[in-house]
Coordinates of C-alpha atoms and ligand atoms in Angstrom, one line a residue:
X25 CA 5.2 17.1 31.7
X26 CA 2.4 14.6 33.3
X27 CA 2.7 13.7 36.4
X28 CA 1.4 10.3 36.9
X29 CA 0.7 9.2 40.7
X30 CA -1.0 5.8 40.4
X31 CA -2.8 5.5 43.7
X32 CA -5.3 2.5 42.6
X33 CA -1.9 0.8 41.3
X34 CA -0.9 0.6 44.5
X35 CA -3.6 -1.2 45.9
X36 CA -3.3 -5.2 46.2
X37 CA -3.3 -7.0 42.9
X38 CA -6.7 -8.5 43.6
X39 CA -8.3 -5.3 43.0
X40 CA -7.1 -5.3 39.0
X41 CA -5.2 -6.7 35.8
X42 CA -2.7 -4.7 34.7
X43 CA -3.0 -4.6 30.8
X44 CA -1.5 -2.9 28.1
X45 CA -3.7 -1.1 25.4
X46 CA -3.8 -2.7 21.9
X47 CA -2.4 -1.1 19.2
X48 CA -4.5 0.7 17.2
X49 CA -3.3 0.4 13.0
X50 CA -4.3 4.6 12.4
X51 CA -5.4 6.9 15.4
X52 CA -6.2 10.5 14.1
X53 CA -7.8 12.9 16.9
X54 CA -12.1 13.5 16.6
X55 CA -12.3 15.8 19.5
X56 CA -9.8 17.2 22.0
X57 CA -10.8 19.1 24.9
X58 CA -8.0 21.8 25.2
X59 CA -9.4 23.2 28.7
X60 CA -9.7 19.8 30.6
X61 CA -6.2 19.3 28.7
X62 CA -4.8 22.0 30.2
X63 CA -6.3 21.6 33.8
X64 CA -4.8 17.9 33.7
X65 CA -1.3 19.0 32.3
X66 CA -1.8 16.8 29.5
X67 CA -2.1 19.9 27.1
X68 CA 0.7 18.3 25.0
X69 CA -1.3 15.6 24.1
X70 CA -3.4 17.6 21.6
X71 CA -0.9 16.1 19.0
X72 CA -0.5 12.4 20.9
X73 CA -3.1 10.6 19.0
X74 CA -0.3 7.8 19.8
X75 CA -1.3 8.1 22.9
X76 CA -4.8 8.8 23.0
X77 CA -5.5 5.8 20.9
X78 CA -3.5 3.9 23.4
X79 CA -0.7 3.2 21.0
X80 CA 2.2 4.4 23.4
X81 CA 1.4 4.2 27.0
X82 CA 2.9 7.7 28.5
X83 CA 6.0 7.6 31.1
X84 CA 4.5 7.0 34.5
X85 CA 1.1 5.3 33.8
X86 CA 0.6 2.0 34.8
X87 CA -2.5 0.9 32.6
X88 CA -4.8 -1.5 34.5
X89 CA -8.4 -3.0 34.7
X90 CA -10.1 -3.0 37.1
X91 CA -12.6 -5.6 38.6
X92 CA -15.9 -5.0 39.7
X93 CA -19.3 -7.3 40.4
X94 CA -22.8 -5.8 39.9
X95 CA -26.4 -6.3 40.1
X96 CA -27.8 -5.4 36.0
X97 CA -31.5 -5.2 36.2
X98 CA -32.1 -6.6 39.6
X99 CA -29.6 -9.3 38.8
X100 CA -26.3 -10.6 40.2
X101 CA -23.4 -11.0 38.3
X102 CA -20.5 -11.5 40.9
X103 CA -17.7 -10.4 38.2
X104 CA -17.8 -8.0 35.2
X105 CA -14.9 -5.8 35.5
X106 CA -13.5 -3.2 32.2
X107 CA -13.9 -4.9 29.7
X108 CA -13.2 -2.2 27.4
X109 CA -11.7 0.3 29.4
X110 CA -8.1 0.4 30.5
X111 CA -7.5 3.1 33.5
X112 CA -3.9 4.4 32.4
X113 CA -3.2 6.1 35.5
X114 CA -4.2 9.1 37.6
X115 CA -3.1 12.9 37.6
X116 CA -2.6 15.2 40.6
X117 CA -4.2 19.2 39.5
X118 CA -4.6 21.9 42.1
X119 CA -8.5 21.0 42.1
X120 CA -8.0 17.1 42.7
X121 CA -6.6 13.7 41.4
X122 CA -8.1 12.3 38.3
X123 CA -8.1 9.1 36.7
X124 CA -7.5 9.1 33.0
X125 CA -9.1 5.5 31.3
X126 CA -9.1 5.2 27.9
X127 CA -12.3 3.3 26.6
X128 CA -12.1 0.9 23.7
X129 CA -8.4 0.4 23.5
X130 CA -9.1 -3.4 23.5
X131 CA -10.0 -6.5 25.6
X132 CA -8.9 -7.3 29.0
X133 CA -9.7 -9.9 31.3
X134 CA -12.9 -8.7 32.0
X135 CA -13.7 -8.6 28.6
X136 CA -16.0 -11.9 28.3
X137 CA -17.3 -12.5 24.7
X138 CA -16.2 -8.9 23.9
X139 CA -14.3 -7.5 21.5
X140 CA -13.1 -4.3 23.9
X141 CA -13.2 -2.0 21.5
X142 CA -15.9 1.1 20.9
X143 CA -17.0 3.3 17.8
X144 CA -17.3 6.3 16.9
X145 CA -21.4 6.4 17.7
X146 CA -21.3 5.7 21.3
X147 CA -17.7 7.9 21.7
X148 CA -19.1 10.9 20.4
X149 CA -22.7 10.4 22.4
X150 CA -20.4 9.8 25.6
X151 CA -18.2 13.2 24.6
X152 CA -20.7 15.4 23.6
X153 CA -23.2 14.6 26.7
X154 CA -20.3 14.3 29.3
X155 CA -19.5 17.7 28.6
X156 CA -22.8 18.9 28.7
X157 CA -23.7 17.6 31.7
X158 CA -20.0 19.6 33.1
X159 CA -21.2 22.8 32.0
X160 CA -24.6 22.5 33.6
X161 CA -22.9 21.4 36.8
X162 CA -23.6 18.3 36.7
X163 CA -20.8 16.1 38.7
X164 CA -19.7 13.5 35.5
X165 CA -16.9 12.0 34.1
X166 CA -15.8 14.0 31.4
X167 CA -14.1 14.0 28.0
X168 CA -10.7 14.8 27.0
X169 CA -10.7 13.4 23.7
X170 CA -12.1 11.2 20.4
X171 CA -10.0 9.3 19.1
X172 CA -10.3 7.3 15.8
X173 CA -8.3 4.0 15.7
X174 CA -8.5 3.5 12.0
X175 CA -9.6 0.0 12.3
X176 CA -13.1 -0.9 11.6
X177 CA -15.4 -2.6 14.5
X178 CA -18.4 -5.1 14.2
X179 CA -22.0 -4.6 15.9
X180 CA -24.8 -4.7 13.5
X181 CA -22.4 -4.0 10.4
X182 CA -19.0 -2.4 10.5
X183 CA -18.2 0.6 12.1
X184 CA -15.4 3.0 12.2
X185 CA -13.8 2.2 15.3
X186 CA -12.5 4.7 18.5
X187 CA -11.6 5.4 21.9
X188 CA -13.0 7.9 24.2
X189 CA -10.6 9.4 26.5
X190 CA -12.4 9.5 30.2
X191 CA -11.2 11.7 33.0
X192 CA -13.2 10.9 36.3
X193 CA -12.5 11.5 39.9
X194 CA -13.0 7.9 40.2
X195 CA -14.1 5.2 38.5
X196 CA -15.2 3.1 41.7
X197 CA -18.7 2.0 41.6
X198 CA -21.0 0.4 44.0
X199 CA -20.3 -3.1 42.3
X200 CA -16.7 -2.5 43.5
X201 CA -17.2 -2.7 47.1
X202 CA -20.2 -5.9 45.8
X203 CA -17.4 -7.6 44.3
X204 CA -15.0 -7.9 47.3
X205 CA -17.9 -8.5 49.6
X206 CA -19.1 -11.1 47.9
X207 CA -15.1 -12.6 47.5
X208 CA -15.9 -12.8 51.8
X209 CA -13.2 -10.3 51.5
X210 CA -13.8 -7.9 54.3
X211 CA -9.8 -6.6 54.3
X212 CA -10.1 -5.2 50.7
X213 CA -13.9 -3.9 51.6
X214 CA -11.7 -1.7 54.5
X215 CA -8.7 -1.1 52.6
X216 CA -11.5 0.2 49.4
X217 CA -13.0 2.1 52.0
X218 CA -10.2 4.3 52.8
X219 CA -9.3 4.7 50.0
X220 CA -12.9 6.0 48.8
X221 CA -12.6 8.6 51.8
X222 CA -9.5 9.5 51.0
X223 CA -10.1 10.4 47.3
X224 CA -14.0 11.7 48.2
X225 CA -15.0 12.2 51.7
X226 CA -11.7 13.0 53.4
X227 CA -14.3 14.3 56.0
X228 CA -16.1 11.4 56.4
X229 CA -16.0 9.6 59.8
X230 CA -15.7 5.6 59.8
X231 CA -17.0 3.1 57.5
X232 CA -20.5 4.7 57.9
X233 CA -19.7 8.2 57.3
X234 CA -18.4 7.2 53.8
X235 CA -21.7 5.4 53.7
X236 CA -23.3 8.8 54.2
X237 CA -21.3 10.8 51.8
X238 CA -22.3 8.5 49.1
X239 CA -25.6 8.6 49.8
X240 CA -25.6 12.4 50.0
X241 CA -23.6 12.7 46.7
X242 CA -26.8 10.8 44.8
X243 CA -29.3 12.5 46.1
X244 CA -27.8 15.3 44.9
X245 CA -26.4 14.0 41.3
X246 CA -30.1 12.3 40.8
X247 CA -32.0 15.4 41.7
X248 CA -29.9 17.1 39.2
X249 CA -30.5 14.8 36.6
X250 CA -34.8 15.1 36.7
X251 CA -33.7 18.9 36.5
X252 CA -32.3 18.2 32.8
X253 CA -35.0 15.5 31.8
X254 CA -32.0 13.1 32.0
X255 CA -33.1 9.3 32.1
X256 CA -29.5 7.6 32.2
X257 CA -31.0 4.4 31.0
X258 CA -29.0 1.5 33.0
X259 CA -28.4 2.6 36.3
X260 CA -26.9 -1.0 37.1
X261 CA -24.5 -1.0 40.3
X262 CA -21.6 -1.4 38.0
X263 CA -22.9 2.3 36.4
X264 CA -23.5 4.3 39.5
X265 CA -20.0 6.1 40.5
X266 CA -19.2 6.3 44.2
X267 CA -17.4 9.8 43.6
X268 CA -21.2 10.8 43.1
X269 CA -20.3 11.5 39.5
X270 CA -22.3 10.3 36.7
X271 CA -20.9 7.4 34.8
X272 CA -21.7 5.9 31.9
X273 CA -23.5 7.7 29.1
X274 CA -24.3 4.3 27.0
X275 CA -28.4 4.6 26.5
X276 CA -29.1 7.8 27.9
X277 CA -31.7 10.2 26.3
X278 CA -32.5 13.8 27.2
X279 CA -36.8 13.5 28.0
X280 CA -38.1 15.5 24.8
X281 CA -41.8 16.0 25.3
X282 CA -42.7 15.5 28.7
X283 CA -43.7 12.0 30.4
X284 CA -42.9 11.4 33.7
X285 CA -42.1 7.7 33.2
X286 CA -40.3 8.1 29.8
X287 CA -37.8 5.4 28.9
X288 CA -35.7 4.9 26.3
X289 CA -33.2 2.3 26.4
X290 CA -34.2 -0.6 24.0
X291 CA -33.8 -2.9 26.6
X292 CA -35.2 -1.6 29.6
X293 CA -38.5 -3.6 28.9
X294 CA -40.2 -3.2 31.7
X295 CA -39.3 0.8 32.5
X296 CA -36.5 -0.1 35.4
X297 CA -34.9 2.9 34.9
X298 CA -37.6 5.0 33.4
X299 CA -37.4 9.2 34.4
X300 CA -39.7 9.1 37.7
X301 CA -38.0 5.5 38.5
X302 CA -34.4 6.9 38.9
X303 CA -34.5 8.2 42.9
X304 CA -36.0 4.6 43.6
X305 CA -33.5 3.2 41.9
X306 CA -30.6 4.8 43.5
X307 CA -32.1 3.8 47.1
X308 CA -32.3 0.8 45.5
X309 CA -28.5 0.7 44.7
X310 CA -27.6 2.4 47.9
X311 CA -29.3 -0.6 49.7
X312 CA -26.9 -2.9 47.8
X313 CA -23.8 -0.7 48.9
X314 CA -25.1 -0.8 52.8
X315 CA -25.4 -4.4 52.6
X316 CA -21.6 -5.0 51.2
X317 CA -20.8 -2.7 54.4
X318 CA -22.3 -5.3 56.6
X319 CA -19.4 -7.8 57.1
X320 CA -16.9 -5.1 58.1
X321 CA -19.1 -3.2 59.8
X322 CA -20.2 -6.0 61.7
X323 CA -16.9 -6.4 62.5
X324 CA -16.2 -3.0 63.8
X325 CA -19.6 -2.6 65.7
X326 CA -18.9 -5.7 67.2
X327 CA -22.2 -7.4 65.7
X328 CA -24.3 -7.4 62.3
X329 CA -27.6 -6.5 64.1
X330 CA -25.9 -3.0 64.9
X331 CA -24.2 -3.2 61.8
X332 CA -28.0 -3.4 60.1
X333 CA -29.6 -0.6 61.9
X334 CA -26.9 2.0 61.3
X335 CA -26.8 1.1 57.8
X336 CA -30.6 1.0 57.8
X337 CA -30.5 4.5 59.4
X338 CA -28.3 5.8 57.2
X339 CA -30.1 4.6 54.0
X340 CA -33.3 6.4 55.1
X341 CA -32.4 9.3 55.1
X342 CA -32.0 8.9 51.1
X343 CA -35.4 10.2 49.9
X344 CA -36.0 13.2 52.2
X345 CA -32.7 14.2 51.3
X346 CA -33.3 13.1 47.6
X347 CA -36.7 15.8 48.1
X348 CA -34.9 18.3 49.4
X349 CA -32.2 18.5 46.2
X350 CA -34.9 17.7 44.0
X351 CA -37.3 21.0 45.6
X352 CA -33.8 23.0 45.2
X353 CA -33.5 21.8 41.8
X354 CA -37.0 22.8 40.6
X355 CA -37.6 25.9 42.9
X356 CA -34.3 27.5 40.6
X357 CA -35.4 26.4 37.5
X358 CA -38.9 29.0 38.4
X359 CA -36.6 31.8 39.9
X360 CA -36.7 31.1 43.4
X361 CA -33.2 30.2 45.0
X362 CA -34.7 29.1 48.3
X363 CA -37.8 26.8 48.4
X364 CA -40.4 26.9 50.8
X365 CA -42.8 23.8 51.1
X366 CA -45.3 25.4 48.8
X367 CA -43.2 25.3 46.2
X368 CA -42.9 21.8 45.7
X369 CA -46.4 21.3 44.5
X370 CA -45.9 24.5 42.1
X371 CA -43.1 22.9 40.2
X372 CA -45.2 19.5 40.2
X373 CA -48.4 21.0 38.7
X374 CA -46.7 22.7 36.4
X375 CA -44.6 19.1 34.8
X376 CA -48.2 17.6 35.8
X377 CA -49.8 20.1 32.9
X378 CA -46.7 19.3 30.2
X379 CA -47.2 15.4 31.3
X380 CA -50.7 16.3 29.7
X381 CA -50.0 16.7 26.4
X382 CA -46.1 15.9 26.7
X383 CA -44.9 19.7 26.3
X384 CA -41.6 20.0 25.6
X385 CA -39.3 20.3 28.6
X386 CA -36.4 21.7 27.6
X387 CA -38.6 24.7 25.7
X388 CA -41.1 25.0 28.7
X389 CA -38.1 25.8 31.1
X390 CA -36.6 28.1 29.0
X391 CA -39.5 29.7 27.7
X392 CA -40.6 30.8 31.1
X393 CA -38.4 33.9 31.0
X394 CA -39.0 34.8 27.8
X395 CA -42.5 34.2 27.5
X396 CA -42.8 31.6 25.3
X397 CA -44.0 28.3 27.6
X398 CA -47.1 29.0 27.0
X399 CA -46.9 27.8 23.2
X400 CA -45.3 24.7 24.4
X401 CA -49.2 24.1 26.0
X402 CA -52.5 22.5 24.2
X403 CA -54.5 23.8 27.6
X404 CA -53.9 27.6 28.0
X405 CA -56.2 28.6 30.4
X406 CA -54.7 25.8 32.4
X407 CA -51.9 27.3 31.9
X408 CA -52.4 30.7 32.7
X409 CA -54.1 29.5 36.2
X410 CA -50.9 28.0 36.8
X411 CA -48.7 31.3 35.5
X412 CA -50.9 33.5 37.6
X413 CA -49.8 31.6 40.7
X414 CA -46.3 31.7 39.9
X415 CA -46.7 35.6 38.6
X416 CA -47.3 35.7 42.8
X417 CA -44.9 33.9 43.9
X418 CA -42.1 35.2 42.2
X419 CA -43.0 39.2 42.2
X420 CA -40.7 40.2 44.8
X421 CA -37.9 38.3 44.5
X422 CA -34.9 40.4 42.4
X423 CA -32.9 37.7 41.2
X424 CA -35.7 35.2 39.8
X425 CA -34.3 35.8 35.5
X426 CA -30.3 35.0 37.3
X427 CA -31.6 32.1 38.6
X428 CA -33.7 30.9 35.8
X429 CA -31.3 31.5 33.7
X430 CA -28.7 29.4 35.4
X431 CA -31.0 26.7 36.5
X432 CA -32.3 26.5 32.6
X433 CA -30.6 25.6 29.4
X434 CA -31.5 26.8 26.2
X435 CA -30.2 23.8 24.7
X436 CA -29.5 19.9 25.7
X437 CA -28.0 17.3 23.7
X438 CA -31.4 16.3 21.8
X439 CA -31.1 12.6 20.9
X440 CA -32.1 13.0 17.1
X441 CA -29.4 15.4 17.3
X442 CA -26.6 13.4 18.2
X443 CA -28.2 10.7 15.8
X444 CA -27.8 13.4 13.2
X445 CA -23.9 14.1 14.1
X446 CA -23.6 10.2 14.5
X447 CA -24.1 9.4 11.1
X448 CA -22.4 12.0 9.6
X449 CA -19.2 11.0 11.7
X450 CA -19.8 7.1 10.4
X451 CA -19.7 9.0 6.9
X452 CA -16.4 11.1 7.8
X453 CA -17.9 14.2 8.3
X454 CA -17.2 15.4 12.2
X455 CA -18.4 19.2 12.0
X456 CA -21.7 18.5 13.2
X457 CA -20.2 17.0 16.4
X458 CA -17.9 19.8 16.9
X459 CA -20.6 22.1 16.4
X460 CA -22.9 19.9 19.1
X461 CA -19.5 20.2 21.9
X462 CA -19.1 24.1 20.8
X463 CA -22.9 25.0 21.2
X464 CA -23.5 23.0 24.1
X465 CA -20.5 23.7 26.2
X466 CA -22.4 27.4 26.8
X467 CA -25.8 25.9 26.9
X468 CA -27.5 28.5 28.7
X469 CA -26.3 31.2 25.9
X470 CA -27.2 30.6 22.1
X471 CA -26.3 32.9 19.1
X472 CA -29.0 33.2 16.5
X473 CA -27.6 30.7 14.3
X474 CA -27.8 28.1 16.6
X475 CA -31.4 28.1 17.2
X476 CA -32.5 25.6 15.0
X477 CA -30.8 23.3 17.6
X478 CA -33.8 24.1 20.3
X479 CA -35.9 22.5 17.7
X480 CA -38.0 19.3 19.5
X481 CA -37.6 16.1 16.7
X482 CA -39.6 16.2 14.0
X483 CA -42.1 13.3 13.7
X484 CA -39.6 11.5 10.8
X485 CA -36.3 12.7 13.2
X486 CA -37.8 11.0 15.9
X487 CA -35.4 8.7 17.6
X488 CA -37.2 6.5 20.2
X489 CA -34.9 4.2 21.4
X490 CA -31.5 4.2 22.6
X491 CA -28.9 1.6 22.9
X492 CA -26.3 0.8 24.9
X493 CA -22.6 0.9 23.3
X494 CA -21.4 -2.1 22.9
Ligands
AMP3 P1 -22.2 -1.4 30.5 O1 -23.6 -1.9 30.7 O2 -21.9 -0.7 29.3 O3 -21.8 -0.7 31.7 O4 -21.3 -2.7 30.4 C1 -21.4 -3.8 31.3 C2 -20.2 -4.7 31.2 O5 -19.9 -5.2 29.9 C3 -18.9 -4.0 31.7 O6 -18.2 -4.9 32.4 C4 -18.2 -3.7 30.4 O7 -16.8 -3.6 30.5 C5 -18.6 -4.9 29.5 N1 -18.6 -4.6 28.1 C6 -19.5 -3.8 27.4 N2 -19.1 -3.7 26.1 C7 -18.0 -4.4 25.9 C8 -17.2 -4.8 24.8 N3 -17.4 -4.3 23.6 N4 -16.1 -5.6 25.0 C9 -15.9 -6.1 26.2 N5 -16.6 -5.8 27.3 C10 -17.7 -5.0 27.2
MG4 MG1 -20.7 0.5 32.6

């Protein structure tokens, strides 16, 4: 039986709406993820589509929406809030508490213009990815299920609509603390504070050692990211999780053939959050989070221009520390499990030489054990220069195949791929999506038959932009 202990509930009411979900006219499960099920204690609800659709709210939770602010593309916007997400409650496991939201079970107060609803294209991106990202370690919110509502929605034409089931340590964001700041409301800033450390950073000391963990966390989560040729596509304040969990899978695209500055979200215009842009732009973000620290911090240091220079401090340490996960990050993904400084440039020139003639990432990684990156490359000899050097570098260190092979999937959710199992769900045909979640839950092991999914997009398969789900 579920265990519901609704600590965000509990909060003042200015920190959410309570809602109920709407009703949705047929729910029939997509996906279920019988592991995270299990882990939550919600194994039962393999049969609730009632539930899972938002039809019946389960004994205990106490749905809500919660209310956030954010900067979108440099911008302000001083409230957004879920506006198509409803947080039912939150779970206590042996490995943590979780928040379980269900996403597209209709409007709430935050809703705007929108409908608050979701289909099956950008539920099924969201699952597949999530999960992905999980099994390559990558902190994220994940997936418990898919849900189709029966009814149909409207974006371009009419869709078959759904509701992806989202388990996340948190699903406070930077543009949570923006909002209240920005209210003048230093009491809720404190009282969202400790609540932040006690969920994340029960360690953390004060208002600025929760500044610290978060920072931390992102250089961390970011580093991992440019490890997988992950552009996330609208790293807005309102998208970047405090937990240090990624968040928001809406126009993220796994980097094909290699450019540093690849972007793919339709409407990132002008390359915001292109690949190379993302450790920028979470300083960028942190920055906003120090600044919403400065009223209470002000108050607690007894003045802003100490409340400035710790938080300045604090956020400076971002891009060494950013480096530092990023050199980790490479250095595995050649075999070495502790960098030295040389090692940096090594992993450069070597994304320098697919950046030539865009070489495929995923495949070059990969192909480094196995010996075949160098068909990914147009310039051999440069190439084999570069391989020579690594040849040396790597020669005496045992465990260089263990940790390339952990460091390097064999296969990521490919974008023309999900495309692929898109379609065919909009046509009622979901075995191409369970084959995507199957494959790609073990993405560092592939069986023969599943080869064809290491493929790079054909020039007609290529998809080359993404959009965001709405
Ligand atoms: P996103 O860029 O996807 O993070 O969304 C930004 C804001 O728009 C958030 O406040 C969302 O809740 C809201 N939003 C996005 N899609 C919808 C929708 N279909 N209905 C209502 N609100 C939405
Ligand atoms: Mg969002």
């Amino acid at each position: 039986m579920t265990q519901f202990d609704n600590s965000y509930a509990r909060l003042p009411d200015r920190f959410f709406s309570s809602i109920k979900p709407e009703q949705a006219p047929n729910p029939e499960i997509i996906l279920f993820n019988n592991y995270l099920a299990d882990d939550l204690g919600v194994a039962d609800w393999a049969t609730r589509a009632d539930i899972l659709a938002g039809n019946t709210v389960p004994d205990g939770a106490e749905p809500l929406a919660q209310v956030y602010a954010a900067h979108q593309f440099g911008g302000w916007v001083p409230r957004l809030g879920d506006g198509r997400a409803i947080l039912l409650g939150e779970v206590v496991t042996d490995h943590g508490r979780f928040d379980i939201q269900l996403k597209g079970a209709g409007r709430t107060p935050y809703s705007r213009n929108g409908d608050g609803r979701n289909w099956v294209g950008p539920v099924l991106r969201e699952y597949i990815v999530s999960e992905f990202m999980h099994a390559m370690n990558v902190p994220t919110t994940r997936a418990l299920a898919a849900t189709a509502t029966g009814a149909r929605v409207q974006r371009e034409r009419a869709f078959p609509g759904a509701v992806i089931t989202r388990v996340a340590s948190s699903h406070i964001r930077v543009g949570t603390f923006q909002y209240f700041t920005a209210q003048r409301d230093t009491e809720a800033v404190k009282l969202l504070i400790d609540h932040v450390r006690d969920r994340h950073f029960p360690n953390a000391t004060g208002t600025i050692g929760v500044y610290e963990a978060i920072i931390a966390a992102q250089a961390k989560l970011i580093a991992k990211w440019m490890g997988l040729g992950f552009v996330h596509g609208v790293m807005n304040t309102d998208n970047m999780a405090v937990s240090g969990e990624t968040i928001d899978y809406g126009p993220c695209a796994f980097i094909d053939g290699y450019a540093a500055n690849a972007v793919y979200s339709s409407i990132d215009r002008n390359g915001r959050y292109a690949f190379d842009q993302q450790s920028n732009i979470a300083g960028w973000n942190l920055a906003q989070l120090g600044s919403s620290f400065v009223p209470l911090l002000s108050q607690e240091l007894g003045g802003q221009e100490a409340a400035v220079e710790v938080l300045t401090q604090s956020l400076n340490a971002f891009p060494a520390l950013f480096q530092a996960e990023w050199a980790k990050v490479f250095a595995a993904k050649l075999g070495i499990s502790v960098p030295q400084d040389d090692d940096l440039d090594l992993a450069q020139e070597l994304l320098d030489l697919m950046g030539a003639t865009r070489a495929d990432f995923t495949n070059v990684f990969a192909g480094l054990s196995s010996g075949a990156a160098r068909d990914e490359f147009i310039d051999r000899d440069a190439f084999d220069t570069w391989h020579a050097k690594w040849m040396a570098r790597i020669q005496d260190l045992p465990d260089a195949k263990a940790v390339m092979r952990k460091a390097n999937p064999r296969v990521i959710p490919r974008t023309h791929r999900l495309e692929q199992a898109i379609q065919a769900a909009v046509e009622g045909d979901f075995a191409p999506a369970q084959r995507l979640v199957k494959v790609l839950s073990t993405p560092m092991d592939l069986a023969e038959d599943d080869i064809d999914l290491t493929r790079p997009p054909e020039a007609h398969e290529v998809v080359p932009h993404t959009f965001c789900g709405t």
